Amino acid sequence: MMIHRLFLLLVCAGGSLSAQVNIVFNYDYDVAGLFTGANEGRQAALQAAGDYVAGLIAPSTFAAITPNDTDSWIGRVRDPRDVSQEVEVGNVTIPANTIQVYVGGSVLSESYLAYGGIGAGWAPFESTPEWAATLYFRGNEPYYRYAIGSISFSSTKAWYFDDDISSVEPMGGAYDFFSTAIHELFHVLGSNLHGAPNWSALVDSEGRFIGANAMAVYGGPVPLDAEHDHWANGTQNLILGTSIVQDPLMDPYGAANERIYATALDVAALRDLGYATVAVPEPAAYAGWLGLVVLLVVVRRRIRRR
């Protein structure tokens, strides 16, 4: 009988060149049809969110996961169909500089919009230390680099899907899908997630985040919520590259009719987790930012993100 050991993270064998990070989505577990079938067009809105988050990360080197006759693993993620369960996604190959996110819709608690996080993996007990190291770090030791993750979006909430993030239209009382998706993708990167080792190592005994970059932006230790998964409710910061104040992206709550973006604080935390980040977003991609704050909030019904 083959004995396995569980790795808390993922990844690869072999080297790779520094390149733009790609976030790709797998819809195999979208049995609710939130993004498939008649709703396949919504995939463009999710990819817009993935491209936005990937665009915050400078060209990087994340080794590819290329299983072979000697090295193998079985990836595991929180099941997008049922977040109380995990699902094995197999001995998957992940290209260099790529993060694969398994997504779907499910019936979540009424107080949640979505649930996202990092993946894990099983590898044979007899795996070499080199293979084990790449399954943790993807060539970025001591920083964990996650090759897979998952997000489950509420299939019962009213969503506003928008694949053109350069403008914002009235949302009619719906929750902005883009805002929630980029929030959950930060969790997939291991940010604001108490189960992620690099994040947890920077939370002090008083429940504050003490990464040097985040503290420089905030002006000191950054207060967290009780679970250490988000900034404390009421924290504010500037949208990255602007002088516009908003709740940070990793605030625990979202509101209907509201679009939010990554703040300088959110991106500083990524740097504390070892990610190289861009100074400001590409102007062509985010030309509509300055008009975003004029969106009227008709119903500010706050609901929790995970």
Coordinates of N, CA and C in Angstrom, one line a residue, residues 106-286:
S106 N -22.3 27.7 -5.2 CA -23.0 26.8 -4.2 C -23.9 27.7 -3.3
V107 N -24.7 27.0 -2.6 CA -25.5 27.6 -1.6 C -24.7 27.9 -0.3
L108 N -24.4 29.1 0.0 CA -23.6 29.4 1.2 C -24.6 30.0 2.2
S109 N -24.0 30.1 3.4 CA -24.8 30.8 4.5 C -25.2 32.2 4.0
E110 N -26.4 32.6 4.4 CA -27.0 33.9 4.0 C -26.0 35.0 4.2
S111 N -25.1 34.9 5.2 CA -24.3 36.0 5.5 C -23.0 36.0 4.7
Y112 N -22.8 35.1 3.8 CA -21.6 35.0 3.0 C -21.8 35.2 1.5
L113 N -20.9 36.0 0.9 CA -20.9 36.2 -0.5 C -20.1 35.1 -1.3
A114 N -19.0 34.7 -0.7 CA -18.1 33.8 -1.4 C -17.1 33.2 -0.3
Y115 N -16.4 32.2 -0.7 CA -15.5 31.5 0.1 C -14.3 31.0 -0.7
G116 N -13.1 31.6 -0.4 CA -11.9 31.3 -1.2 C -10.7 31.0 -0.4
G117 N -9.8 30.2 -0.9 CA -8.6 29.9 -0.2 C -7.6 29.1 -1.0
I118 N -6.5 28.8 -0.4 CA -5.4 28.1 -1.0 C -5.7 26.6 -1.2
G119 N -4.9 26.0 -2.0 CA -5.0 24.5 -2.2 C -3.9 23.8 -1.4
A120 N -3.9 22.5 -1.5 CA -3.0 21.7 -0.8 C -2.6 20.5 -1.7
G121 N -1.8 19.6 -1.2 CA -1.5 18.4 -2.1 C -0.9 17.3 -1.3
W122 N -1.2 16.1 -1.9 CA -0.6 14.8 -1.4 C 0.5 14.4 -2.3
A123 N 1.6 14.0 -1.7 CA 2.7 13.4 -2.5 C 3.1 12.1 -1.9
P124 N 3.7 11.2 -2.7 CA 4.2 9.9 -2.1 C 5.2 10.2 -0.9
F125 N 5.1 9.3 0.1 CA 5.9 9.5 1.2 C 7.4 9.4 0.8
E126 N 7.7 8.6 -0.2 CA 9.1 8.5 -0.6 C 9.6 9.6 -1.6
S127 N 8.8 10.6 -1.7 CA 9.2 11.7 -2.6 C 10.6 12.3 -2.1
T128 N 11.4 12.8 -3.1 CA 12.6 13.4 -2.7 C 12.5 14.7 -2.0
P129 N 13.4 15.2 -1.2 CA 13.3 16.5 -0.6 C 13.2 17.6 -1.6
E130 N 13.8 17.4 -2.8 CA 13.7 18.5 -3.8 C 12.3 18.6 -4.3
W131 N 11.7 17.5 -4.6 CA 10.3 17.5 -5.0 C 9.4 18.1 -3.9
A132 N 9.6 17.7 -2.7 CA 8.8 18.3 -1.6 C 9.0 19.8 -1.5
A133 N 10.3 20.2 -1.6 CA 10.5 21.7 -1.5 C 9.8 22.4 -2.6
T134 N 9.8 21.9 -3.8 CA 9.1 22.6 -4.9 C 7.6 22.6 -4.7
L135 N 7.1 21.5 -4.1 CA 5.7 21.5 -3.8 C 5.3 22.5 -2.7
Y136 N 6.2 23.0 -2.0 CA 5.9 24.0 -1.0 C 6.1 25.4 -1.7
F137 N 7.3 25.6 -2.3 CA 7.8 27.0 -2.5 C 7.8 27.4 -4.0
R138 N 7.7 26.5 -4.9 CA 7.9 26.8 -6.4 C 9.1 27.6 -6.7
G139 N 10.2 27.3 -6.0 CA 11.4 28.0 -6.2 C 11.5 29.3 -5.5
N140 N 10.7 29.6 -4.5 CA 10.6 30.9 -3.9 C 10.8 30.8 -2.3
E141 N 11.5 29.8 -1.9 CA 11.7 29.6 -0.5 C 12.4 30.8 0.1
P142 N 11.9 31.3 1.3 CA 11.0 30.6 2.2 C 9.5 31.0 2.0
Y143 N 9.2 31.6 0.9 CA 7.8 32.0 0.6 C 7.0 30.9 -0.1
Y144 N 5.9 30.5 0.5 CA 5.0 29.5 -0.2 C 4.4 30.2 -1.4
R145 N 4.3 29.4 -2.5 CA 3.7 29.8 -3.7 C 2.7 28.8 -4.1
Y146 N 1.4 29.2 -4.1 CA 0.3 28.3 -4.3 C 0.0 28.1 -5.8
A147 N 0.0 26.9 -6.2 CA -0.3 26.6 -7.6 C -1.8 26.4 -7.9
I148 N -2.5 26.0 -6.8 CA -3.9 25.8 -7.0 C -4.7 26.5 -5.8
G149 N -5.9 26.8 -6.0 CA -6.8 27.3 -5.0 C -8.2 27.1 -5.5
S150 N -9.2 27.6 -4.7 CA -10.6 27.4 -5.1 C -11.4 28.6 -4.5
I151 N -12.5 28.9 -5.2 CA -13.4 29.9 -4.8 C -14.8 29.3 -5.0
S152 N -15.7 29.4 -4.0 CA -17.1 29.1 -4.2 C -17.9 30.4 -4.0
F153 N -18.6 30.8 -5.1 CA -19.5 32.0 -5.0 C -20.9 31.6 -4.7
S154 N -21.5 32.5 -3.9 CA -23.0 32.2 -3.6 C -23.8 32.1 -4.9
S155 N -24.5 31.0 -5.0 CA -25.4 30.9 -6.2 C -26.8 31.5 -6.0
T156 N -27.0 32.0 -4.8 CA -28.3 32.6 -4.5 C -28.3 34.1 -4.4
K157 N -27.2 34.7 -4.4 CA -27.1 36.2 -4.3 C -27.3 36.8 -5.7
A158 N -27.8 38.0 -5.7 CA -27.9 38.8 -7.0 C -26.6 39.4 -7.3
W159 N -25.9 39.0 -8.4 CA -24.6 39.5 -8.8 C -24.7 40.5 -9.9
Y160 N -23.8 41.5 -9.9 CA -23.6 42.3 -11.0 C -22.3 41.9 -11.7
F161 N -22.4 41.3 -12.9 CA -21.2 40.8 -13.6 C -20.8 41.9 -14.6
D162 N -19.5 42.1 -14.6 CA -18.9 43.2 -15.5 C -17.6 42.8 -16.0
D163 N -17.4 42.5 -17.3 CA -16.1 42.2 -17.8 C -15.4 43.4 -18.4
D164 N -15.9 44.6 -18.2 CA -15.3 45.8 -18.6 C -15.1 46.7 -17.3
I165 N -14.0 46.5 -16.7 CA -13.8 47.2 -15.4 C -13.4 48.7 -15.5
S166 N -13.3 49.2 -16.7 CA -12.9 50.6 -16.9 C -14.1 51.5 -16.7
S167 N -15.3 51.0 -16.5 CA -16.5 51.8 -16.2 C -17.3 51.0 -15.2
V168 N -18.2 51.8 -14.5 CA -19.1 51.2 -13.6 C -20.5 51.7 -13.9
E169 N -21.4 50.8 -14.1 CA -22.8 51.1 -14.3 C -23.6 50.9 -13.0
P170 N -24.8 51.4 -13.0 CA -25.7 51.1 -11.8 C -25.9 49.6 -11.6
M171 N -25.8 49.2 -10.4 CA -25.9 47.7 -10.1 C -27.3 47.3 -9.7
G172 N -28.2 48.1 -9.5 CA -29.6 47.7 -9.2 C -29.7 46.9 -8.0
G173 N -28.9 47.2 -6.9 CA -29.1 46.5 -5.7 C -28.3 45.2 -5.6
A174 N -27.5 44.9 -6.7 CA -26.8 43.6 -6.7 C -25.4 43.8 -6.1
Y175 N -24.7 42.7 -5.8 CA -23.4 42.7 -5.3 C -22.4 42.7 -6.5
D176 N -21.4 43.5 -6.4 CA -20.4 43.6 -7.5 C -19.6 42.3 -7.5
F177 N -19.7 41.5 -8.6 CA -19.0 40.3 -8.7 C -17.5 40.5 -8.7
F178 N -17.0 41.5 -9.5 CA -15.6 41.8 -9.6 C -15.0 42.1 -8.3
S179 N -15.6 42.9 -7.5 CA -15.0 43.2 -6.1 C -14.9 42.0 -5.3
T180 N -15.9 41.1 -5.3 CA -15.8 39.9 -4.5 C -14.8 39.0 -5.0
A181 N -14.7 38.9 -6.4 CA -13.7 37.9 -7.0 C -12.3 38.3 -6.7
I182 N -11.9 39.6 -6.8 CA -10.6 40.0 -6.5 C -10.2 39.8 -5.0
H183 N -11.2 40.0 -4.2 CA -11.0 39.8 -2.7 C -10.6 38.3 -2.5
E184 N -11.4 37.4 -3.1 CA -11.2 36.0 -2.9 C -9.9 35.5 -3.5
L185 N -9.5 36.2 -4.6 CA -8.2 35.8 -5.2 C -7.0 36.2 -4.4
F186 N -7.1 37.3 -3.6 CA -6.1 37.6 -2.6 C -6.0 36.5 -1.6
H187 N -7.1 35.9 -1.2 CA -7.0 34.7 -0.3 C -6.3 33.6 -1.0
V188 N -6.6 33.4 -2.3 CA -5.9 32.3 -3.0 C -4.4 32.5 -3.1
L189 N -4.0 33.7 -3.1 CA -2.5 34.1 -3.0 C -1.9 33.8 -1.6
G190 N -2.8 33.6 -0.6 CA -2.3 33.4 0.7 C -2.4 34.6 1.6
S191 N -3.0 35.7 1.1 CA -3.1 36.9 1.9 C -4.3 36.9 2.7
N192 N -4.2 37.5 3.9 CA -5.3 37.7 4.8 C -6.0 36.3 5.0
L193 N -5.1 35.3 5.4 CA -5.6 34.0 5.5 C -4.9 33.3 6.7
H194 N -5.5 33.0 7.8 CA -4.8 32.6 9.0 C -4.2 31.2 8.8
G195 N -4.7 30.4 7.9 CA -4.1 29.1 7.6 C -2.8 29.1 6.7
A196 N -2.5 30.2 6.2 CA -1.4 30.3 5.3 C -0.1 30.7 6.1
P197 N 0.9 29.8 6.0 CA 2.1 30.0 6.9 C 2.7 31.4 6.9
N198 N 3.0 31.9 5.7 CA 3.7 33.2 5.7 C 2.9 34.3 6.3
W199 N 1.6 34.2 6.1 CA 0.7 35.2 6.7 C 0.7 35.1 8.2
S200 N 0.4 33.9 8.7 CA 0.3 33.7 10.1 C 1.6 34.0 10.9
A201 N 2.8 33.9 10.2 CA 4.0 34.2 10.8 C 4.2 35.7 11.1
L202 N 3.3 36.5 10.4 CA 3.4 38.0 10.6 C 2.2 38.6 11.4
V203 N 1.5 37.7 12.1 CA 0.5 38.1 13.0 C 1.0 38.1 14.4
D204 N 1.0 39.2 15.2 CA 1.5 39.2 16.5 C 0.5 38.7 17.5
S205 N 1.0 38.7 18.8 CA 0.2 38.1 19.9 C -1.1 39.0 20.2
E206 N -1.1 40.2 19.7 CA -2.3 41.1 19.8 C -3.2 41.0 18.6
G207 N -2.9 40.1 17.7 CA -3.8 40.0 16.5 C -3.7 41.1 15.5
R208 N -2.4 41.6 15.4 CA -2.2 42.6 14.4 C -1.2 42.1 13.4
F209 N -1.3 42.6 12.1 CA -0.3 42.2 11.1 C 0.9 43.1 11.2
I210 N 2.1 42.5 11.2 CA 3.3 43.3 11.5 C 4.3 43.2 10.3
G211 N 3.8 42.9 9.1 CA 4.7 42.9 8.0 C 5.2 44.3 7.8
A212 N 6.5 44.5 7.5 CA 7.2 45.8 7.4 C 6.5 46.7 6.3
N213 N 6.2 46.1 5.2 CA 5.6 46.9 4.1 C 4.2 47.4 4.5
A214 N 3.4 46.6 5.0 CA 2.1 47.0 5.4 C 2.1 48.0 6.5
M215 N 3.0 47.8 7.5 CA 3.1 48.8 8.6 C 3.6 50.2 8.1
A216 N 4.5 50.2 7.1 CA 5.0 51.4 6.5 C 3.8 52.2 5.9
V217 N 2.9 51.5 5.2 CA 1.8 52.1 4.5 C 0.8 52.6 5.6
Y218 N 0.5 51.7 6.6 CA -0.5 52.0 7.5 C -0.1 53.0 8.7
G219 N 1.2 52.9 8.9 CA 1.8 53.7 10.0 C 1.9 53.0 11.3
G220 N 2.0 51.7 11.3 CA 2.1 50.9 12.4 C 1.5 49.5 12.2
P221 N 1.5 48.7 13.3 CA 0.8 47.4 13.2 C -0.6 47.5 12.7
V222 N -1.1 46.7 11.8 CA -2.4 46.8 11.2 C -3.4 45.9 11.9
P223 N -4.5 46.4 12.5 CA -5.4 45.6 13.2 C -6.2 44.6 12.3
L224 N -6.4 43.4 12.8 CA -7.1 42.4 12.0 C -8.4 42.1 12.7
D225 N -9.3 41.3 12.0 CA -10.5 40.9 12.6 C -10.2 39.7 13.5
A226 N -11.2 39.2 14.2 CA -11.0 38.2 15.3 C -10.4 36.9 14.7
E227 N -10.7 36.6 13.4 CA -10.2 35.3 12.8 C -8.8 35.5 12.2
H228 N -8.3 36.8 12.1 CA -7.0 37.1 11.5 C -7.1 36.8 10.0
D229 N -8.3 36.9 9.4 CA -8.4 36.6 8.0 C -8.6 37.9 7.2
H230 N -8.8 39.0 7.8 CA -9.1 40.3 7.1 C -8.6 41.4 8.0
W231 N -8.5 42.6 7.4 CA -8.2 43.8 8.2 C -9.5 44.1 9.0
A232 N -9.2 44.7 10.2 CA -10.3 45.0 11.1 C -11.3 45.9 10.4
N233 N -12.6 45.7 10.6 CA -13.7 46.5 10.0 C -13.5 47.9 10.4
G234 N -13.6 48.8 9.5 CA -13.3 50.3 9.7 C -12.0 50.8 9.3
T235 N -11.1 49.8 9.0 CA -9.8 50.2 8.5 C -10.0 50.9 7.1
Q236 N -9.2 51.9 6.8 CA -9.3 52.6 5.5 C -7.9 52.8 5.0
N237 N -7.8 53.0 3.6 CA -6.5 53.2 3.0 C -6.8 53.8 1.6
L238 N -5.8 54.1 0.8 CA -5.9 54.7 -0.5 C -5.9 53.7 -1.6
I239 N -6.8 53.8 -2.5 CA -6.7 52.9 -3.7 C -5.4 53.1 -4.3
L240 N -4.8 51.9 -4.7 CA -3.4 51.9 -5.2 C -3.2 52.9 -6.3
G241 N -2.2 53.8 -6.2 CA -1.9 54.7 -7.2 C -2.8 55.9 -7.3
T242 N -3.6 56.1 -6.3 CA -4.5 57.3 -6.3 C -4.5 57.9 -4.9
S243 N -5.3 59.0 -4.8 CA -5.4 59.7 -3.4 C -6.9 59.4 -2.9
I244 N -7.5 58.4 -3.5 CA -8.9 58.1 -3.1 C -9.0 57.2 -1.9
V245 N -9.7 57.5 -0.9 CA -9.8 56.7 0.3 C -11.0 55.8 0.1
Q246 N -10.7 54.5 0.5 CA -11.8 53.5 0.5 C -11.5 52.5 1.6
D247 N -12.5 51.7 1.9 CA -12.2 50.5 2.7 C -11.3 49.6 1.9
P248 N -10.3 49.0 2.6 CA -9.4 48.1 1.8 C -10.1 46.9 1.2
L249 N -9.5 46.4 0.2 CA -10.0 45.2 -0.5 C -10.3 44.1 0.5
M250 N -9.4 43.9 1.4 CA -9.5 42.8 2.3 C -10.2 43.1 3.6
D251 N -11.1 44.1 3.6 CA -12.1 44.3 4.6 C -13.0 43.1 4.6
P252 N -13.5 42.7 5.8 CA -14.3 41.4 5.8 C -15.7 41.5 5.2
Y253 N -16.2 42.7 4.9 CA -17.5 42.9 4.5 C -17.6 43.5 3.1
G254 N -18.7 43.2 2.4 CA -19.0 43.8 1.1 C -20.4 44.4 1.1
A255 N -20.6 45.4 0.3 CA -21.9 46.0 0.2 C -22.5 45.9 -1.2
A256 N -23.8 45.9 -1.3 CA -24.5 46.0 -2.6 C -24.2 47.3 -3.2
N257 N -24.2 47.4 -4.5 CA -24.0 48.6 -5.3 C -22.6 49.2 -5.1
E258 N -21.6 48.4 -4.7 CA -20.3 49.0 -4.4 C -19.2 48.3 -5.1
R259 N -18.3 49.0 -5.7 CA -17.1 48.5 -6.3 C -15.9 49.0 -5.5
I260 N -15.0 48.0 -5.2 CA -13.8 48.4 -4.5 C -12.6 47.8 -5.3
Y261 N -11.4 48.3 -5.0 CA -10.2 47.9 -5.6 C -9.1 47.7 -4.6
A262 N -8.0 47.1 -5.0 CA -6.9 46.9 -4.1 C -6.4 48.3 -3.6
T263 N -6.1 48.4 -2.4 CA -5.5 49.6 -1.8 C -4.0 49.4 -1.7
A264 N -3.3 50.5 -1.4 CA -1.9 50.4 -1.1 C -1.6 49.4 0.0
L265 N -2.4 49.4 1.0 CA -2.2 48.4 2.1 C -2.4 47.0 1.7
D266 N -3.4 46.7 0.9 CA -3.5 45.3 0.4 C -2.3 44.8 -0.4
V267 N -1.8 45.7 -1.2 CA -0.7 45.3 -2.1 C 0.6 45.3 -1.2
A268 N 0.8 46.1 -0.2 CA 1.9 46.1 0.6 C 2.0 44.7 1.4
A269 N 0.8 44.2 1.8 CA 0.8 42.9 2.4 C 1.3 41.8 1.5
L270 N 1.0 41.9 0.2 CA 1.5 40.9 -0.7 C 3.0 41.0 -0.8
R271 N 3.6 42.2 -0.7 CA 5.1 42.3 -0.7 C 5.6 41.6 0.6
D272 N 4.9 41.8 1.7 CA 5.4 41.1 2.9 C 5.3 39.6 2.8
L273 N 4.5 39.1 1.9 CA 4.4 37.6 1.7 C 5.4 37.2 0.6
G274 N 6.3 38.1 0.2 CA 7.3 37.8 -0.8 C 7.0 38.0 -2.2
Y275 N 5.8 38.5 -2.5 CA 5.5 38.8 -3.9 C 6.1 40.1 -4.4
A276 N 6.6 40.1 -5.6 CA 7.1 41.3 -6.2 C 5.8 42.0 -6.8
T277 N 5.6 43.2 -6.5 CA 4.4 43.9 -7.0 C 4.7 45.1 -7.8
V278 N 3.8 45.5 -8.6 CA 3.9 46.7 -9.5 C 3.7 48.0 -8.6
A279 N 4.3 49.1 -9.0 CA 4.1 50.3 -8.2 C 2.7 50.8 -8.4
V280 N 2.2 50.9 -9.6 CA 0.8 51.3 -9.9 C 0.3 50.5 -11.0
P281 N -1.0 50.3 -11.2 CA -1.6 49.6 -12.3 C -1.3 50.2 -13.6
E282 N -1.3 49.4 -14.7 CA -1.1 50.0 -16.0 C -2.3 51.0 -16.3
P283 N -1.9 52.2 -16.8 CA -3.0 53.2 -17.0 C -4.0 52.8 -18.0
A284 N -3.6 52.1 -19.1 CA -4.6 51.7 -20.1 C -5.6 50.7 -19.6
A285 N -5.2 49.9 -18.7 CA -6.1 48.9 -18.1 C -7.1 49.4 -17.1
Y286 N -6.7 50.5 -16.4 CA -7.5 51.0 -15.3 C -7.8 52.5 -15.5

